[in-house]
PDB file of C-alpha atoms in Angstrom:
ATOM      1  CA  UNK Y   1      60.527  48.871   3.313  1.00 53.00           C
ATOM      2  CA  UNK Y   2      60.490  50.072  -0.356  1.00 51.00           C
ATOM      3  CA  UNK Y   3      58.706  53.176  -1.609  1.00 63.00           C
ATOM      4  CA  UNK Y   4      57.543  51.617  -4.998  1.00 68.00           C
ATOM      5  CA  UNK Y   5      55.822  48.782  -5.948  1.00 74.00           C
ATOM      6  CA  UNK Y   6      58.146  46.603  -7.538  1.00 79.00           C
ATOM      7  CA  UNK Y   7      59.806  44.597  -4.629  1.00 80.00           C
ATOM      8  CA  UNK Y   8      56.280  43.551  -3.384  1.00 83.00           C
ATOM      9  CA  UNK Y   9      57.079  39.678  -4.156  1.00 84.00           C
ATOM     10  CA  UNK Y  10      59.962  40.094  -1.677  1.00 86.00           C
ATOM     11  CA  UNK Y  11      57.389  41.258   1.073  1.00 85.00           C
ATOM     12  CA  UNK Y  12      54.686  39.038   0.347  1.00 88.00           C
ATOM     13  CA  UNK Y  13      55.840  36.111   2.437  1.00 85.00           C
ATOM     14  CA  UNK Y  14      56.020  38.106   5.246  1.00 84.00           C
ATOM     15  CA  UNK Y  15      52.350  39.505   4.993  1.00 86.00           C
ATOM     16  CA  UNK Y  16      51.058  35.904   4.404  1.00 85.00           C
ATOM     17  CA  UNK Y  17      52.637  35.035   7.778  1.00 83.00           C
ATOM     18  CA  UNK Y  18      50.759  37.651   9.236  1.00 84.00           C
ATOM     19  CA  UNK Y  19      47.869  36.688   7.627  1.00 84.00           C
ATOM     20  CA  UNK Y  20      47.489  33.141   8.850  1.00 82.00           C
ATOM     21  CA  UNK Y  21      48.864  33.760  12.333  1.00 82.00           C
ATOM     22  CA  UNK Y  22      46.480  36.856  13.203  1.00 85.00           C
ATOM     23  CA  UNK Y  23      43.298  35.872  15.159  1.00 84.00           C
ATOM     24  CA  UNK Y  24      40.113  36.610  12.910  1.00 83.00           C
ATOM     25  CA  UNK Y  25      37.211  38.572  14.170  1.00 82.00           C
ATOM     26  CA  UNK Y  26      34.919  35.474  13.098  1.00 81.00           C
ATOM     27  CA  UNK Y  27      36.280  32.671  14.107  1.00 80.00           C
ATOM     28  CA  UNK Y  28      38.377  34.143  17.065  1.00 80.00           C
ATOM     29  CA  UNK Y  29      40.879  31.651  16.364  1.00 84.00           C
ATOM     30  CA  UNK Y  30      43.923  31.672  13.282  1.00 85.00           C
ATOM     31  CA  UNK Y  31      43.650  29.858  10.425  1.00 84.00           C
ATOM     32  CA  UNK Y  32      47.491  28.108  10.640  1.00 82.00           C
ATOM     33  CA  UNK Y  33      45.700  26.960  14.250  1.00 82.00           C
ATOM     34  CA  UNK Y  34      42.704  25.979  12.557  1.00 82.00           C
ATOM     35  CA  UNK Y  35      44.164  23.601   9.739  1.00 82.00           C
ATOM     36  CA  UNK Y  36      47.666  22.043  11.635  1.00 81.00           C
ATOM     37  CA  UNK Y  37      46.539  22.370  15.248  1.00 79.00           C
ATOM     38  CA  UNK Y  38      49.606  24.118  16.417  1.00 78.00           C
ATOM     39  CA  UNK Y  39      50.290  27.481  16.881  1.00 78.00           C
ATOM     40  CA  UNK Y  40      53.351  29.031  14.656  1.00 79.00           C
ATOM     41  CA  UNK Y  41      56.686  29.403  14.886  1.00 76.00           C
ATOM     42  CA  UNK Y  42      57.656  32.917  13.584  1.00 75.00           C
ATOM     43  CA  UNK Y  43      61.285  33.087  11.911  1.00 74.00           C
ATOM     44  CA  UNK Y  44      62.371  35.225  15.707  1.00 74.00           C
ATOM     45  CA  UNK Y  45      61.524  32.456  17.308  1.00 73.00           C
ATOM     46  CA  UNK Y  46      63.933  29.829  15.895  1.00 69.00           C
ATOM     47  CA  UNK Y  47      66.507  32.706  16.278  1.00 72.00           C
ATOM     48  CA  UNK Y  48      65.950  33.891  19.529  1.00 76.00           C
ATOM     49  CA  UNK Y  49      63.950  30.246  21.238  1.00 71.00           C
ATOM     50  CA  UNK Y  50      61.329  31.023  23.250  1.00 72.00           C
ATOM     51  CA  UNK Y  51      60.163  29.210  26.135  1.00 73.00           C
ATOM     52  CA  UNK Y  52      57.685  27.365  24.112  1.00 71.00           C
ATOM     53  CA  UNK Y  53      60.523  26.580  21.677  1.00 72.00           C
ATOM     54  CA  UNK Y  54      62.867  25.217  24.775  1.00 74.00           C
ATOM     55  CA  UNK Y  55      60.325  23.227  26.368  1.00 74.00           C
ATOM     56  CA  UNK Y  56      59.524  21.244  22.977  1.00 74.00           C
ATOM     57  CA  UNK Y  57      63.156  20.918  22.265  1.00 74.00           C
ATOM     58  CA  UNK Y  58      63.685  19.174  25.554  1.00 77.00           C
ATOM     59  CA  UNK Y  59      61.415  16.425  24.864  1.00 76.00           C
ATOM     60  CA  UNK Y  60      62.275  13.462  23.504  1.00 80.00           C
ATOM     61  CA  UNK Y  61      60.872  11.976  20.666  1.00 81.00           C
ATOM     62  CA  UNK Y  62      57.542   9.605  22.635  1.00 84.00           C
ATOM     63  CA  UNK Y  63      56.690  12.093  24.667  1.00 83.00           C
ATOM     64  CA  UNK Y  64      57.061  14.607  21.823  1.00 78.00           C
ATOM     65  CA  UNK Y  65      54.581  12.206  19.741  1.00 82.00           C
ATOM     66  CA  UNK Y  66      52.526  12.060  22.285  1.00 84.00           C
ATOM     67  CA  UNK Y  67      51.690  16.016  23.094  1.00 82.00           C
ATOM     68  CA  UNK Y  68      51.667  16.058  19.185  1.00 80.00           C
ATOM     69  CA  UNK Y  69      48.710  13.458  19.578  1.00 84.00           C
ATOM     70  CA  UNK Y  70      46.505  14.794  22.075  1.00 85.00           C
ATOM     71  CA  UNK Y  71      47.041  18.562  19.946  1.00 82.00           C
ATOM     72  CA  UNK Y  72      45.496  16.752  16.832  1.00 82.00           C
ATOM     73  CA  UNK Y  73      42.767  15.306  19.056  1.00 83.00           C
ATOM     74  CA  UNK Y  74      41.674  18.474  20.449  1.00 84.00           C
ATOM     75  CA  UNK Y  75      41.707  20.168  16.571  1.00 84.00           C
ATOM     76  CA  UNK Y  76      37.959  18.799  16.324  1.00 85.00           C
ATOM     77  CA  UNK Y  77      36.590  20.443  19.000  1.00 86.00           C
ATOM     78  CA  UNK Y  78      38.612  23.893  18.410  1.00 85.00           C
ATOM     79  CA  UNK Y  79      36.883  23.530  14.748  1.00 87.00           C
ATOM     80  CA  UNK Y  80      33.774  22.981  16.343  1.00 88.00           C
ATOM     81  CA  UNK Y  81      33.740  25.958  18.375  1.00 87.00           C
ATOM     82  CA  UNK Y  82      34.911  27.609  15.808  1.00 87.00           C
ATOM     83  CA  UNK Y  83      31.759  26.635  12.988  1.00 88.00           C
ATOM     84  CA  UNK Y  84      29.597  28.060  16.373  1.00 90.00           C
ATOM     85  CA  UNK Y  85      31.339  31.248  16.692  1.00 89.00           C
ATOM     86  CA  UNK Y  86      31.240  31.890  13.038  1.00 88.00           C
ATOM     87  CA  UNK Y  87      27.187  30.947  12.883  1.00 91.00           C
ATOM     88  CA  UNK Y  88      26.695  33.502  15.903  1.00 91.00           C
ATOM     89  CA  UNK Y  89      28.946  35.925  13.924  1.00 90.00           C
ATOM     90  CA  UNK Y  90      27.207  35.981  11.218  1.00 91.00           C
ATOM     91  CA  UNK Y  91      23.834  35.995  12.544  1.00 93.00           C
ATOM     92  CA  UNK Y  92      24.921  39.242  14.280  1.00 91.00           C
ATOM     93  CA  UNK Y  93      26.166  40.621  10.928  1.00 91.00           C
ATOM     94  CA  UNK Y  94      22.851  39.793   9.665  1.00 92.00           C
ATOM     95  CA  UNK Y  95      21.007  41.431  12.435  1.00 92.00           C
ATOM     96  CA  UNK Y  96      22.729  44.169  11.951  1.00 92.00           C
ATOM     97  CA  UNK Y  97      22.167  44.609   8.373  1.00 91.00           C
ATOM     98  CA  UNK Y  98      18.678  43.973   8.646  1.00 90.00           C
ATOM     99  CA  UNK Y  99      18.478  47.027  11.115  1.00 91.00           C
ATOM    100  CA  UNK Y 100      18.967  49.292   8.335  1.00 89.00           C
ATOM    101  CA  UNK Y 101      16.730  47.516   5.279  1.00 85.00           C
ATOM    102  CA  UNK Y 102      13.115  48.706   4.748  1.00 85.00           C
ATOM    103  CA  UNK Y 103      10.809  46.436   3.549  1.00 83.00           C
ATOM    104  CA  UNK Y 104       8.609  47.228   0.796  1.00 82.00           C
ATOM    105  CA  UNK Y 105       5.647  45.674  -0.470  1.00 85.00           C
ATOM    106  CA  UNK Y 106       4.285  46.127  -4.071  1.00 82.00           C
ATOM    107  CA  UNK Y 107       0.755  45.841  -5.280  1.00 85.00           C
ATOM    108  CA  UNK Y 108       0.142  44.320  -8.753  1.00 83.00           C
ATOM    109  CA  UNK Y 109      -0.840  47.340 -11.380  1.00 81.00           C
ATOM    110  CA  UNK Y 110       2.334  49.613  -9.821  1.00 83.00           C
ATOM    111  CA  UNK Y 111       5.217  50.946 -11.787  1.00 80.00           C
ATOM    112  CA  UNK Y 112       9.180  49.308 -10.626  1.00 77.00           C
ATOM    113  CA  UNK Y 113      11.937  49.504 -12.594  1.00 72.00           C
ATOM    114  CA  UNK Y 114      13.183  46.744 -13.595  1.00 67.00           C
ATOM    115  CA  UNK Y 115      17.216  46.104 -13.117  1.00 63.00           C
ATOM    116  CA  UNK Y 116      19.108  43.327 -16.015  1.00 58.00           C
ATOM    117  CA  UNK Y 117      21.674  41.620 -14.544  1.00 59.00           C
ATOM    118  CA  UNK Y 118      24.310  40.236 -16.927  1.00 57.00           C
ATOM    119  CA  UNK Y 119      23.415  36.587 -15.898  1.00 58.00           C
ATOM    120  CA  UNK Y 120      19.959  37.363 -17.172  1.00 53.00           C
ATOM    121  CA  UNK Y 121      18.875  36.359 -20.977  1.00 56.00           C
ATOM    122  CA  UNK Y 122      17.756  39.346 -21.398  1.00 55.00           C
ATOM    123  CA  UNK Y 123      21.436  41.136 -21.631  1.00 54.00           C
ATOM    124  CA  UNK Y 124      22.446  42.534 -25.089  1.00 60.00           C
ATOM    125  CA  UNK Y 125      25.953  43.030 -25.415  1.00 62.00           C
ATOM    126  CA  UNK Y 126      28.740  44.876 -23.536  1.00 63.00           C
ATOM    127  CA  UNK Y 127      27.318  48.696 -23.877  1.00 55.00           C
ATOM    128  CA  UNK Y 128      23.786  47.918 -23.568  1.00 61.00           C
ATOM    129  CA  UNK Y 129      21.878  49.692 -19.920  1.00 58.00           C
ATOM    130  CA  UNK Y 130      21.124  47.895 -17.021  1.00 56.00           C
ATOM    131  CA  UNK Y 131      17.798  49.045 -16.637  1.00 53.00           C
ATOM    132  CA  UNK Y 132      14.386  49.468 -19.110  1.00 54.00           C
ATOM    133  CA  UNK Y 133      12.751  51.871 -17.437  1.00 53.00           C
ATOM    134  CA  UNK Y 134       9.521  51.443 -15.737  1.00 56.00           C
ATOM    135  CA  UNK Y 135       7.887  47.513 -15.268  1.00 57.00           C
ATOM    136  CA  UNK Y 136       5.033  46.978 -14.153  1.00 57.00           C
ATOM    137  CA  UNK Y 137       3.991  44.365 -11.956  1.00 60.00           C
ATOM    138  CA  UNK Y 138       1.812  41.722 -13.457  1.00 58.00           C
ATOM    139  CA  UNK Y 139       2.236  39.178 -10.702  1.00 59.00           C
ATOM    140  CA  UNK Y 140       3.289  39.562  -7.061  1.00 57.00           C
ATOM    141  CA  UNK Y 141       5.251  36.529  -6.339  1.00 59.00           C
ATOM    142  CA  UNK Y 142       4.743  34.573  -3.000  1.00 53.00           C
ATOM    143  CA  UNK Y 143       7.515  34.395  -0.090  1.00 48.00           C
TER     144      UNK Y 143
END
């Protein structure tokens, strides 16, 4: 491992192979899994064969088609479970969040301030505040 920060390129394959074969929290499944319906290969594998290695490198090449052809068939149904983990993930995170907001509700006639946003037309340059002090409300818009 280096100390500085200039060999990083040398290192970077490595974390990317981490990255795509770790499980993520959301999906419980990895993304390699996810796009090539396979599970990796990791460089100590090829070096040092595992039994998953041996057992594909006994096959020959129909029945190795074939086990290649029912993984690809079962991708669409790992994806699927995956796109309803992720949508029960996420409405957990939400639920979660929303624990901790507190709802306010404004009358017309009371005093906000008013935030600009850069997207807004109302932004003047690089140095100029994001807020004008107080607004009031003219209009309460509807939900």
């Amino acid at each position: 491992m280096t100390d500085n920060h200039k060999g990083w390129h040398e290192l970077l394959a490595y974390a990317l192979l981490g990255y795509r074969t770790t499980a993520r929290t959301s999906t419980r499944e990895m993304p390699y899994l996810l796009v090539y319906g396979k599970e990796t290969v990791i460089p100590t594998e090829v070096e040092i064969p595992s039994l998953r290695i041996i057992q594909e490198a006994e096959l020959d090449n129909a029945e190795w088609v074939r086990a290649r052809y029912e993984q690809l068939a079962m991708i669409d149904e790992k994806r699927m479970v995956t796109v309803c983990h992720s949508h029960l993930y996420r409405q957990r995170m939400a639920r979660a969040f929303n624990k901790r907001v507190k709802t306010r509700l404004f009358q017309i006639g009371q005093l906000v301030l008013k935030r600009i946003f850069p997207h807004q037309d109302e932004y003047k340059g690089k140095f100029s505040p994001n807020w004008q002090g107080p607004y009031v409300i003219h209009k309460v818009l509807s939900e």
